[in-house]
Amino acid sequence: MPLAPGIHYFSPTLPVFVFDAPKPGPVAIIEAGIHGDEIAGVHALQELLEEEIRPDCGRLLVIPVMNPPAYRARERFVSGGLDLNRQFPGDATAPERERRLARRFMDLMLDEKPALLVTLHESKKKYDPAVVPSFGQTIVYGVDERPPIVDRAIARLNGNLMDEAERWAPLCYPVATSSTEVIVDAVGCIGLCIETWMGFSERRRIDMQREVVKILLDEIGVRRS
Ligand SMILES: [Zn+2]
């Protein structure tokens, strides 16, 4: 069953924010902190929540910190733990915390059936088509045909560029075991990963993540901007 509007806790430190719009429309899920050292997306979502971001149509779910212990440690995953992004679809009875948590997120996706799932990441390498892998700044997808929303969002992002170093690119980088691809396969949604380059200041990366979230919510029809 989809969640009731409000705040739901997957752990005492893992809130899931659910907002329903007055008008019907698609479901969008925006999440960050699946890797604990990639903080710009976490802070971008926390700021947007503090500013009371709400959907105009449909439903918006915001999960600022998917892996709280890893975020507190500022590590991709906690020492001795597992990469949450590689544990999907997960297992509710597994001894490992990350596999149990992956199952909770997987069930959430199956219940909510989002049109759009966006996971905010960051990259230590600036994107260069000649360097594989390198990600910052890219909108990453893993399906054969690029979802048109990717090109529309990138055109808007690059249309607002203040600095050529911040140029965005689309990147097809399929990783069959990643959470996004497992969810896309199961739900049939558009699944995108946002990658900013860690070489920029923290403040600038947060602002870039905020901008891309707002543009994607506008393009999917959940929130006008
Ligand atoms: Zn990541």
Tab-separated table of C-alpha atoms and ligand atoms in Angstrom:
chain	number	residue	atom	x	y	z
A	1	MET	CA	0.000	0.000	0.000
A	2	PRO	CA	1.254	3.537	-0.707
A	3	LEU	CA	2.219	5.511	2.396
A	4	ALA	CA	-0.146	8.015	3.997
A	5	PRO	CA	0.961	11.654	3.622
A	6	GLY	CA	3.322	12.765	6.381
A	7	ILE	CA	6.683	11.630	7.748
A	8	HIS	CA	7.469	7.932	8.074
A	9	TYR	CA	10.542	6.582	9.818
A	10	PHE	CA	12.389	3.598	8.353
A	11	SER	CA	14.743	3.937	11.325
A	12	PRO	CA	14.859	6.534	14.125
A	13	THR	CA	17.154	8.630	11.907
A	14	LEU	CA	15.743	7.760	8.478
A	15	PRO	CA	12.637	9.823	7.677
A	16	VAL	CA	10.651	9.448	4.459
A	17	PHE	CA	8.650	12.609	3.664
A	18	VAL	CA	5.415	12.081	1.729
A	19	PHE	CA	3.489	15.012	0.243
A	20	ASP	CA	0.267	14.816	-1.749
A	21	ALA	CA	-0.705	17.639	-4.103
A	22	PRO	CA	-4.249	18.969	-4.347
A	23	LYS	CA	-4.353	17.810	-7.983
A	24	PRO	CA	-3.755	14.301	-9.324
A	25	GLY	CA	-0.546	13.558	-11.170
A	26	PRO	CA	2.531	11.369	-11.234
A	27	VAL	CA	4.588	10.160	-8.274
A	28	ALA	CA	8.188	11.358	-7.988
A	29	ILE	CA	10.694	9.995	-5.466
A	30	ILE	CA	13.858	11.996	-4.791
A	31	GLU	CA	16.483	10.397	-2.554
A	32	ALA	CA	20.065	11.017	-1.440
A	33	GLY	CA	22.671	9.725	0.958
A	34	ILE	CA	22.726	6.166	-0.372
A	35	HIS	CA	26.497	6.755	-0.288
A	36	GLY	CA	27.442	8.495	2.951
A	37	ASP	CA	30.339	10.553	1.584
A	38	GLU	CA	28.207	12.184	-1.152
A	39	ILE	CA	26.701	14.945	0.933
A	40	ALA	CA	25.620	17.666	-1.516
A	41	GLY	CA	22.386	15.874	-2.411
A	42	VAL	CA	21.608	15.226	1.275
A	43	HIS	CA	21.963	18.890	2.136
A	44	ALA	CA	20.093	19.987	-0.996
A	45	LEU	CA	17.076	17.880	-0.004
A	46	GLN	CA	17.242	19.014	3.623
A	47	GLU	CA	17.239	22.638	2.459
A	48	LEU	CA	14.320	22.061	0.083
A	49	LEU	CA	12.364	20.448	2.936
A	50	GLU	CA	13.175	23.371	5.232
A	51	GLU	CA	11.815	25.656	2.506
A	52	GLU	CA	8.662	23.524	2.491
A	53	ILE	CA	8.897	22.211	-1.044
A	54	ARG	CA	5.523	20.749	-2.048
A	55	PRO	CA	4.087	19.116	-5.168
A	56	ASP	CA	1.553	20.930	-7.345
A	57	CYS	CA	0.308	17.708	-8.939
A	58	GLY	CA	0.504	14.098	-7.850
A	59	ARG	CA	2.797	13.021	-5.065
A	60	LEU	CA	6.334	13.792	-3.938
A	61	LEU	CA	8.431	11.553	-1.701
A	62	VAL	CA	11.728	12.890	-0.344
A	63	ILE	CA	14.321	10.714	1.376
A	64	PRO	CA	17.290	12.935	2.308
A	65	VAL	CA	19.494	10.273	3.939
A	66	MET	CA	19.066	6.676	2.811
A	67	ASN	CA	21.981	5.319	4.846
A	68	PRO	CA	22.262	7.388	8.060
A	69	PRO	CA	25.220	5.522	9.646
A	70	ALA	CA	27.257	5.900	6.440
A	71	TYR	CA	26.320	9.577	6.219
A	72	ARG	CA	27.424	10.195	9.815
A	73	ALA	CA	30.721	8.459	9.055
A	74	ARG	CA	31.022	10.382	5.747
A	75	GLU	CA	31.911	7.073	4.119
A	76	ARG	CA	30.448	5.327	1.074
A	77	PHE	CA	29.370	2.634	3.525
A	78	VAL	CA	30.215	2.017	7.155
A	79	SER	CA	33.329	0.091	8.057
A	80	GLY	CA	32.491	-3.589	7.911
A	81	GLY	CA	29.194	-2.843	6.198
A	82	LEU	CA	27.863	-3.164	2.644
A	83	ASP	CA	27.313	-0.710	-0.227
A	84	LEU	CA	23.552	-0.092	0.065
A	85	ASN	CA	23.423	0.771	-3.638
A	86	ARG	CA	24.403	-2.818	-4.488
A	87	GLN	CA	22.005	-4.688	-2.154
A	88	PHE	CA	18.747	-4.329	-4.072
A	89	PRO	CA	16.187	-5.894	-4.132
A	90	GLY	CA	17.349	-6.788	-0.625
A	91	ASP	CA	16.137	-9.350	1.888
A	92	ALA	CA	13.896	-8.627	4.877
A	93	THR	CA	15.400	-11.476	6.892
A	94	ALA	CA	19.085	-10.921	6.046
A	95	PRO	CA	21.517	-10.485	8.922
A	96	GLU	CA	23.048	-7.445	7.194
A	97	ARG	CA	21.359	-4.118	7.960
A	98	GLU	CA	21.902	-2.829	4.402
A	99	ARG	CA	20.154	-5.807	2.806
A	100	ARG	CA	17.151	-5.429	5.106
A	101	LEU	CA	17.025	-1.701	4.400
A	102	ALA	CA	17.251	-2.287	0.641
A	103	ARG	CA	14.174	-4.503	0.935
A	104	ARG	CA	12.247	-1.716	2.678
A	105	PHE	CA	13.140	0.712	-0.093
A	106	MET	CA	12.303	-1.888	-2.727
A	107	ASP	CA	8.859	-2.476	-1.197
A	108	LEU	CA	8.334	1.303	-1.069
A	109	MET	CA	9.050	1.549	-4.808
A	110	LEU	CA	6.705	-1.325	-5.620
A	111	ASP	CA	3.943	0.247	-3.498
A	112	GLU	CA	4.381	3.808	-4.773
A	113	LYS	CA	5.026	2.972	-8.458
A	114	PRO	CA	6.803	6.266	-9.141
A	115	ALA	CA	6.950	7.729	-12.636
A	116	LEU	CA	10.361	9.155	-11.732
A	117	LEU	CA	13.019	8.013	-9.278
A	118	VAL	CA	16.000	10.338	-8.817
A	119	THR	CA	19.005	9.384	-6.664
A	120	LEU	CA	21.482	12.142	-5.839
A	121	HIS	CA	25.126	11.088	-5.928
A	122	GLU	CA	28.505	12.795	-6.201
A	123	SER	CA	31.679	11.924	-8.031
A	124	LYS	CA	35.359	12.401	-7.260
A	125	LYS	CA	36.096	12.529	-11.012
A	126	LYS	CA	35.020	15.323	-13.287
A	127	TYR	CA	33.170	13.975	-16.299
A	128	ASP	CA	35.347	13.387	-19.345
A	129	PRO	CA	33.997	11.157	-22.140
A	130	ALA	CA	37.545	9.802	-22.597
A	131	VAL	CA	37.770	8.747	-18.929
A	132	VAL	CA	35.512	5.823	-17.987
A	133	PRO	CA	34.148	5.987	-15.418
A	134	SER	CA	33.861	9.698	-14.660
A	135	PHE	CA	30.612	11.340	-13.668
A	136	GLY	CA	30.586	14.949	-12.509
A	137	GLN	CA	28.269	16.566	-13.797
A	138	THR	CA	26.079	14.015	-15.445
A	139	ILE	CA	22.537	12.725	-15.441
A	140	VAL	CA	23.048	8.965	-15.569
A	141	TYR	CA	20.577	6.447	-16.951
A	142	GLY	CA	20.946	2.743	-17.682
A	143	VAL	CA	18.352	1.911	-20.332
A	144	ASP	CA	18.919	1.565	-24.091
A	145	GLU	CA	16.849	4.538	-25.129
A	146	ARG	CA	17.594	7.775	-23.303
A	147	PRO	CA	14.499	9.069	-21.480
A	148	PRO	CA	13.603	12.392	-23.161
A	149	ILE	CA	13.438	14.110	-19.758
A	150	VAL	CA	17.245	13.779	-19.556
A	151	ASP	CA	17.833	15.942	-22.635
A	152	ARG	CA	15.213	18.464	-21.591
A	153	ALA	CA	16.752	18.818	-18.119
A	154	ILE	CA	20.294	19.087	-19.433
A	155	ALA	CA	19.279	21.748	-21.956
A	156	ARG	CA	17.812	23.802	-19.116
A	157	LEU	CA	20.803	23.245	-16.806
A	158	ASN	CA	23.307	24.179	-19.489
A	159	GLY	CA	21.154	27.107	-20.583
A	160	ASN	CA	21.675	28.603	-17.107
A	161	LEU	CA	25.444	27.944	-16.945
A	162	MET	CA	27.534	30.619	-15.268
A	163	ASP	CA	30.771	28.683	-15.669
A	164	GLU	CA	31.756	26.310	-18.477
A	165	ALA	CA	33.327	23.967	-15.893
A	166	GLU	CA	29.823	23.238	-14.615
A	167	ARG	CA	28.486	21.924	-17.938
A	168	TRP	CA	26.178	18.892	-17.623
A	169	ALA	CA	26.154	15.841	-19.897
A	170	PRO	CA	23.886	12.816	-20.287
A	171	LEU	CA	25.613	9.522	-19.563
A	172	CYS	CA	24.440	6.007	-20.283
A	173	TYR	CA	26.221	3.882	-17.694
A	174	PRO	CA	24.339	0.644	-17.085
A	175	VAL	CA	25.192	-1.173	-13.837
A	176	ALA	CA	22.807	-4.106	-13.607
A	177	THR	CA	23.309	-4.491	-9.849
A	178	SER	CA	22.713	-0.833	-8.959
A	179	SER	CA	19.600	0.067	-6.964
A	180	THR	CA	18.328	2.291	-9.782
A	181	GLU	CA	18.429	-0.425	-12.409
A	182	VAL	CA	16.896	-3.077	-10.162
A	183	ILE	CA	14.049	-0.656	-9.384
A	184	VAL	CA	13.622	0.440	-13.011
A	185	ASP	CA	13.398	-3.211	-14.069
A	186	ALA	CA	10.787	-3.966	-11.403
A	187	VAL	CA	8.664	-0.793	-11.598
A	188	GLY	CA	9.140	0.394	-15.178
A	189	CYS	CA	9.822	3.953	-14.014
A	190	ILE	CA	12.345	6.484	-15.247
A	191	GLY	CA	15.375	6.062	-12.983
A	192	LEU	CA	18.106	8.690	-12.967
A	193	CYS	CA	21.273	9.273	-10.967
A	194	ILE	CA	22.519	12.822	-10.557
A	195	GLU	CA	26.267	13.264	-10.198
A	196	THR	CA	28.039	16.460	-9.199
A	197	TRP	CA	31.809	16.809	-9.125
A	198	MET	CA	33.293	16.977	-5.620
A	199	GLY	CA	35.965	19.389	-6.848
A	200	PHE	CA	33.498	22.259	-6.583
A	201	SER	CA	32.805	23.889	-3.224
A	202	GLU	CA	30.212	22.195	-1.049
A	203	ARG	CA	27.921	25.217	-1.292
A	204	ARG	CA	28.086	25.212	-5.094
A	205	ARG	CA	27.411	21.461	-5.314
A	206	ILE	CA	24.372	21.804	-3.062
A	207	ASP	CA	23.022	24.573	-5.278
A	208	MET	CA	23.604	22.483	-8.402
A	209	GLN	CA	21.749	19.552	-6.837
A	210	ARG	CA	18.877	21.811	-5.799
A	211	GLU	CA	18.589	23.157	-9.327
A	212	VAL	CA	18.534	19.761	-10.986
A	213	VAL	CA	15.899	18.467	-8.541
A	214	LYS	CA	13.634	21.439	-9.236
A	215	ILE	CA	14.039	21.087	-12.996
A	216	LEU	CA	13.302	17.346	-12.957
A	217	LEU	CA	10.196	17.829	-10.782
A	218	ASP	CA	9.005	20.491	-13.221
A	219	GLU	CA	9.696	18.311	-16.256
A	220	ILE	CA	7.878	15.271	-14.812
A	221	GLY	CA	4.900	17.499	-13.942
A	222	VAL	CA	4.945	17.241	-10.134
A	223	ARG	CA	6.055	20.752	-9.247
A	224	ARG	CA	6.157	23.891	-11.381
A	225	SER	CA	9.281	26.034	-11.300
B	1	ZN	ZN	27.167	7.463	-5.136
